[in-house]
Structure formats: C-alpha cells, structure tokens
N, CA, C and O atoms as a DFTB+ gen file, in Angstrom:
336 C
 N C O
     1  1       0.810      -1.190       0.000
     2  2       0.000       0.000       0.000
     3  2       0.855       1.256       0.000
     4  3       2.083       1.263       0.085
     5  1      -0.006       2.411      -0.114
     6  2       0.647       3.585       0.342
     7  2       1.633       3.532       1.212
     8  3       1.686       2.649       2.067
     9  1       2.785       4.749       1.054
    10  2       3.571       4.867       2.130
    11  2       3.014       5.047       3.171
    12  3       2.991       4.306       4.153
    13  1       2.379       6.359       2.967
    14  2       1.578       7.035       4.634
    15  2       0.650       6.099       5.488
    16  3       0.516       6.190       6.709
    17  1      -0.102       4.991       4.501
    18  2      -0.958       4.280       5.209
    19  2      -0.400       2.774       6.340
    20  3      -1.096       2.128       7.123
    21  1       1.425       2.578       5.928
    22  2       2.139       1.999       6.530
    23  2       2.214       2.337       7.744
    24  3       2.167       3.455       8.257
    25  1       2.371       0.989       8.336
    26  2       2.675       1.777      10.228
    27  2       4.152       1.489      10.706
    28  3       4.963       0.608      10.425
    29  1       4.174       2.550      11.516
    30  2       6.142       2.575      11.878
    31  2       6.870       0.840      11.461
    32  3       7.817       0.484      10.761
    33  1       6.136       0.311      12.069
    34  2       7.226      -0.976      12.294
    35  2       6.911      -1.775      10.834
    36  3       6.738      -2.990      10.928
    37  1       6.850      -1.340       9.885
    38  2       6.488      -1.724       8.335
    39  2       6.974      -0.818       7.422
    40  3       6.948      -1.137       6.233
    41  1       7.607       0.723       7.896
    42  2       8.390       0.784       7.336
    43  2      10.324       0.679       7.249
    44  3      11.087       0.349       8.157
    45  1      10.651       1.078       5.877
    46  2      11.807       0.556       6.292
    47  2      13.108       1.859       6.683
    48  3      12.674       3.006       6.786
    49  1      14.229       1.700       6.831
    50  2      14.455       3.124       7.764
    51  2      14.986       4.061       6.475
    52  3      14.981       5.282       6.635
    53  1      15.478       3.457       5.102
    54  2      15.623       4.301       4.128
    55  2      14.489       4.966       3.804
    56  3      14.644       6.014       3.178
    57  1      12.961       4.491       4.174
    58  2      11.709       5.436       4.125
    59  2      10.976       6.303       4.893
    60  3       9.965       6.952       4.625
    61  1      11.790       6.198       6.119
    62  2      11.471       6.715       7.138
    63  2      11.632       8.356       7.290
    64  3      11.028       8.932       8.196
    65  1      12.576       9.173       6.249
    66  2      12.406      10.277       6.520
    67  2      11.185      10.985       5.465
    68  3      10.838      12.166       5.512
    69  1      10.633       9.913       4.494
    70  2       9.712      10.315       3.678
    71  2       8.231       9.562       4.660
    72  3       7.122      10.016       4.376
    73  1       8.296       8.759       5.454
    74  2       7.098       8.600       6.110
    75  2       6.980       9.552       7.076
    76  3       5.843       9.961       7.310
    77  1       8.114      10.101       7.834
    78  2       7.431      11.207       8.653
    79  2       6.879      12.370       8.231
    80  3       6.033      13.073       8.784
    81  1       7.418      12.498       7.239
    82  2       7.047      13.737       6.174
    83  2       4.905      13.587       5.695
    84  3       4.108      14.475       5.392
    85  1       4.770      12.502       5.807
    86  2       3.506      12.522       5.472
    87  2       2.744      12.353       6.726
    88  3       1.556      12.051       6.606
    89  1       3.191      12.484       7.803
    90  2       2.016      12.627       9.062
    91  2       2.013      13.757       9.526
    92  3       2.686      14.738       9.211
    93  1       0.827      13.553      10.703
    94  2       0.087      14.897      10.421
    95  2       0.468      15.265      11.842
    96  3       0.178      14.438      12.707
    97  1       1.168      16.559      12.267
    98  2       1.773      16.716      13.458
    99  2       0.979      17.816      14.202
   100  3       1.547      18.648      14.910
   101  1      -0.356      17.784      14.009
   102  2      -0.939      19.069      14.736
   103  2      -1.455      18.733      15.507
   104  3      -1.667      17.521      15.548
   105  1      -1.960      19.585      16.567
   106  2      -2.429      18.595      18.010
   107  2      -3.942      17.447      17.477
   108  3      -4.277      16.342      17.906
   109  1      -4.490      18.240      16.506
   110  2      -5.503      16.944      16.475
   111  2      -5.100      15.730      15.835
   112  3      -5.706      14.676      16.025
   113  1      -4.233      15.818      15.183
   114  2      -3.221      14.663      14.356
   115  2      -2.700      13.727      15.216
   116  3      -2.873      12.515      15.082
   117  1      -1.834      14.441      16.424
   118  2      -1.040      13.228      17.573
   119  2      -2.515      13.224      18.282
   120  3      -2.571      12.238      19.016
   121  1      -3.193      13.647      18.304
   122  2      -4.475      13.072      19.452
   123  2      -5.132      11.832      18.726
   124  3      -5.391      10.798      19.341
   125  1      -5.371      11.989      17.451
   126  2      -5.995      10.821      16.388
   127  2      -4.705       9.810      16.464
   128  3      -5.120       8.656      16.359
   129  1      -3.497       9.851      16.588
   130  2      -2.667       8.777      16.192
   131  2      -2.350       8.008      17.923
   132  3      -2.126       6.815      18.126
   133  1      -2.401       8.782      18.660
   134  2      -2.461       8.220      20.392
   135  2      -3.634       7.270      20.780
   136  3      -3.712       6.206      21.396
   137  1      -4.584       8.172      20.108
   138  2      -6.387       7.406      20.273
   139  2      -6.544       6.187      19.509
   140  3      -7.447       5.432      19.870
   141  1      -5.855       5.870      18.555
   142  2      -5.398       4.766      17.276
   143  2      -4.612       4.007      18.015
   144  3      -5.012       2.843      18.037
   145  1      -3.413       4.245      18.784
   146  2      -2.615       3.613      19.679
   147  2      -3.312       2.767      20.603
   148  3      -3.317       1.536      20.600
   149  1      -4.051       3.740      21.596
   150  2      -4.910       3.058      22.844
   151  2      -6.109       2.014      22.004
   152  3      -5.976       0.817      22.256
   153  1      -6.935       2.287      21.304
   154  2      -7.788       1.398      20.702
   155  2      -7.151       0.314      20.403
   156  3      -7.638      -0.615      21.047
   157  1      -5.905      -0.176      19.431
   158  2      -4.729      -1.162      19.231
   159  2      -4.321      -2.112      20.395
   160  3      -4.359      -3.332      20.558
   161  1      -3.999      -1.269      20.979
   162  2      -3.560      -1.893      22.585
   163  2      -4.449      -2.439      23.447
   164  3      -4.265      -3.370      24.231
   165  1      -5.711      -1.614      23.193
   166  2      -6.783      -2.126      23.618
   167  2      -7.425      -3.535      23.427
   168  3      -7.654      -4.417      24.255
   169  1      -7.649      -3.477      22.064
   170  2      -8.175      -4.626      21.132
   171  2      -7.028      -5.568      21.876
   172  3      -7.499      -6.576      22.402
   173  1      -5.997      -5.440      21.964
   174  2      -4.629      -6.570      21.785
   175  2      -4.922      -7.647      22.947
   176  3      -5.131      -8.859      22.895
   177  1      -4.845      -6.550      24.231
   178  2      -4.555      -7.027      25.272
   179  2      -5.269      -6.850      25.724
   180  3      -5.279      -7.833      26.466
   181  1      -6.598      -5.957      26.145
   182  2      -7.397      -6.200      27.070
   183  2      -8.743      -6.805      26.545
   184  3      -9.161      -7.865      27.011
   185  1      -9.491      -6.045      25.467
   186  2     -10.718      -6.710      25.323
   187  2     -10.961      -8.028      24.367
   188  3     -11.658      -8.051      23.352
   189  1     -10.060      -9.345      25.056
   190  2      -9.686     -10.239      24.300
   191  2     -10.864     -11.235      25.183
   192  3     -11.446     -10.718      26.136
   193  1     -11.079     -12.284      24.902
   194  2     -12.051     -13.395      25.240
   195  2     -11.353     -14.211      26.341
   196  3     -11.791     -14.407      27.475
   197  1     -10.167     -14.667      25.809
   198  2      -9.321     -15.784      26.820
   199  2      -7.875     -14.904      27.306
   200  3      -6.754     -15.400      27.417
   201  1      -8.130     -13.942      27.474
   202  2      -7.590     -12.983      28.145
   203  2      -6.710     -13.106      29.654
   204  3      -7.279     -13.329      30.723
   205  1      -5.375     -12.935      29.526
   206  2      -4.789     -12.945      31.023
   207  2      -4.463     -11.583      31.328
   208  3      -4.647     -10.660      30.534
   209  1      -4.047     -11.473      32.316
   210  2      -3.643     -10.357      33.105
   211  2      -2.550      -9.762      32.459
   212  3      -1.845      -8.986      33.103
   213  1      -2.251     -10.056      31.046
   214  2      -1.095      -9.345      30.608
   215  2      -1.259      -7.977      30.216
   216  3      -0.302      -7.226      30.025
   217  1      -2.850      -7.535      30.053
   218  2      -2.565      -6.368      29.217
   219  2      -2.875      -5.425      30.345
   220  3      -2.700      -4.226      30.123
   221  1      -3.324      -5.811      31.556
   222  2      -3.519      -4.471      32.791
   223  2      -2.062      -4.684      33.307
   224  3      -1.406      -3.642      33.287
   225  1      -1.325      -5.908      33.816
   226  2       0.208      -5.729      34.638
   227  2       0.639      -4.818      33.791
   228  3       0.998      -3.817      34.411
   229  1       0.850      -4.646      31.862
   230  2       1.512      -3.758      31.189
   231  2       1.279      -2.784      31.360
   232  3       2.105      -1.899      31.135
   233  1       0.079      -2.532      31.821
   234  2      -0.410      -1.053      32.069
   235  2       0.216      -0.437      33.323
   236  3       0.782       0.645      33.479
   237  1      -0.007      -1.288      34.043
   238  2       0.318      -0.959      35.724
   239  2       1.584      -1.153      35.654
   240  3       1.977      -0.410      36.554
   241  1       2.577      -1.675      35.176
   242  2       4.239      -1.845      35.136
   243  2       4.650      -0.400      34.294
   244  3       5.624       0.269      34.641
   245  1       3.998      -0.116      33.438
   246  2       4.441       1.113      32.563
   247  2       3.986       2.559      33.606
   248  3       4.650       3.583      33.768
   249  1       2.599       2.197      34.221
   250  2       2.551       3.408      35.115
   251  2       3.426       3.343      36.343
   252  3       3.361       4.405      36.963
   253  1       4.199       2.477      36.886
   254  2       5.426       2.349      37.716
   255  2       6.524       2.972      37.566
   256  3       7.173       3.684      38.332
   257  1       6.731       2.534      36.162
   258  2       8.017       3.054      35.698
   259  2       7.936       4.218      35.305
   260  3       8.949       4.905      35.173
   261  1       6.751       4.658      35.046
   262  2       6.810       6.694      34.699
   263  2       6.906       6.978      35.930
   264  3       7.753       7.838      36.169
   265  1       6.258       6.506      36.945
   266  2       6.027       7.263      38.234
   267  2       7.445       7.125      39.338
   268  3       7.716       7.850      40.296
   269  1       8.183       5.950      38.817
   270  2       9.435       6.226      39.132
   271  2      10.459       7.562      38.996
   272  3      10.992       8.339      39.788
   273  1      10.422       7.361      37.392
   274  2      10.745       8.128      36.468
   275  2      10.880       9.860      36.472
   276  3      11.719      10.633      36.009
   277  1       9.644      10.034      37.219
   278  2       8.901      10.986      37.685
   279  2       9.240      11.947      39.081
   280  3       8.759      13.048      39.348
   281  1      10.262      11.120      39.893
   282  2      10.168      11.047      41.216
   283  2      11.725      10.884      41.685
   284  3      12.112      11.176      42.817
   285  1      12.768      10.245      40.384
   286  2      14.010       9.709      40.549
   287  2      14.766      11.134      41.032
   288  3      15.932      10.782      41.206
   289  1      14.688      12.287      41.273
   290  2      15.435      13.269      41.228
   291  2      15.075      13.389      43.204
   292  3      15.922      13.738      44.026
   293  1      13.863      13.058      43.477
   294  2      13.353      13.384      44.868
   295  2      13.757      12.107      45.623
   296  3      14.339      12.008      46.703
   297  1      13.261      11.058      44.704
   298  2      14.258       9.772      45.726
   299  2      15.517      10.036      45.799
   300  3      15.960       9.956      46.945
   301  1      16.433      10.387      44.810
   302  2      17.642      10.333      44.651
   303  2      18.462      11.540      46.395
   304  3      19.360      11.328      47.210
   305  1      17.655      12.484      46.203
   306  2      18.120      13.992      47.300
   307  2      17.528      13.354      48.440
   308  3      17.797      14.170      49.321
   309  1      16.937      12.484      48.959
   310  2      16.491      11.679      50.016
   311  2      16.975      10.887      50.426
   312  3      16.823      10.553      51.601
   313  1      17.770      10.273      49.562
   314  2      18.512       9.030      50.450
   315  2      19.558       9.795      50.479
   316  3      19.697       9.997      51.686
   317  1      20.530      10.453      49.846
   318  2      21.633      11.077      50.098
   319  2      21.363      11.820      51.393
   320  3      22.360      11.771      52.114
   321  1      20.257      12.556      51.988
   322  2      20.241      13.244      53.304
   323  2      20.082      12.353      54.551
   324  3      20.322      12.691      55.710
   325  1      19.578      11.000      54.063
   326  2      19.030       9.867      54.598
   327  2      20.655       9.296      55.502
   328  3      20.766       9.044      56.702
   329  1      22.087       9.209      54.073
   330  2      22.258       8.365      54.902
   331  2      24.219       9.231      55.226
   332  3      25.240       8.695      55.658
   333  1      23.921      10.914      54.692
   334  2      24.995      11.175      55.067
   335  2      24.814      12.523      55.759
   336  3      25.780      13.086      56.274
C-alpha cells in the first residue's frame, strides 16, 4: 500500500524520513494517532475473550516506571540526606 498508510514498524528506515514527512503533526493529528494507539492496545490485550492479566500488569508496570521516572530526582536527594 501507500507509504503514509504503513505503520512505523512496516516501514523501512531508508523510508522513514519520507514517512514522517507525510504525518500529520498538529495537536488533532497526535491526538488521532495516540487514540489509534490506545484502541490497538486495547483490542490486543485487554478486550480479548481468553484474556490474562497481561494487558492491565503492562499497564500498571508502565505506570510504575513513569512514576518512578517521575520522582528519581526526589528519591535520589532523600537518600543522600538519609544516609549522610
């Protein structure tokens, strides 16, 4: 098919500066391509029939690791006062 209608991991990286070139970078563009994301992810892992706990732990492991992520500068000045 079309280039543009390819998704990242289908194209190849010699096309890659002509596939970014055809998306659409305005806030309603990344809101339509995020909302495309979550629906994907959705379908994948959660609203599946014989479904395990893989697609909420991913959820809840990824909100860990931001919230780490998030916080590493305040843990970090805490234990240093903590233990010197």
């Amino acid at each position: 098919g079309p280039l543009s209608e390819r998704p990242l991991l289908e194209v190849r990286l010699g096309e890659l500066h002509t596939w970014m070139s055809t998306c659409d970078f305005s806030p309603q563009g990344l809101l339509g391509a995020v909302q495309k994301a979550w629906n994907s992810y959705y379908a994948k892992y959660i609203n599946v029939r014989r479904g395990g706990p893989t697609g909420i732990s991913m959820l809840l492991a990824g909100y860990c690791l931001l919230s780490y992520s998030w916080n590493y500068q305040h843990f970090k000045r805490h234990r240093w006062r903590k233990y010197h």
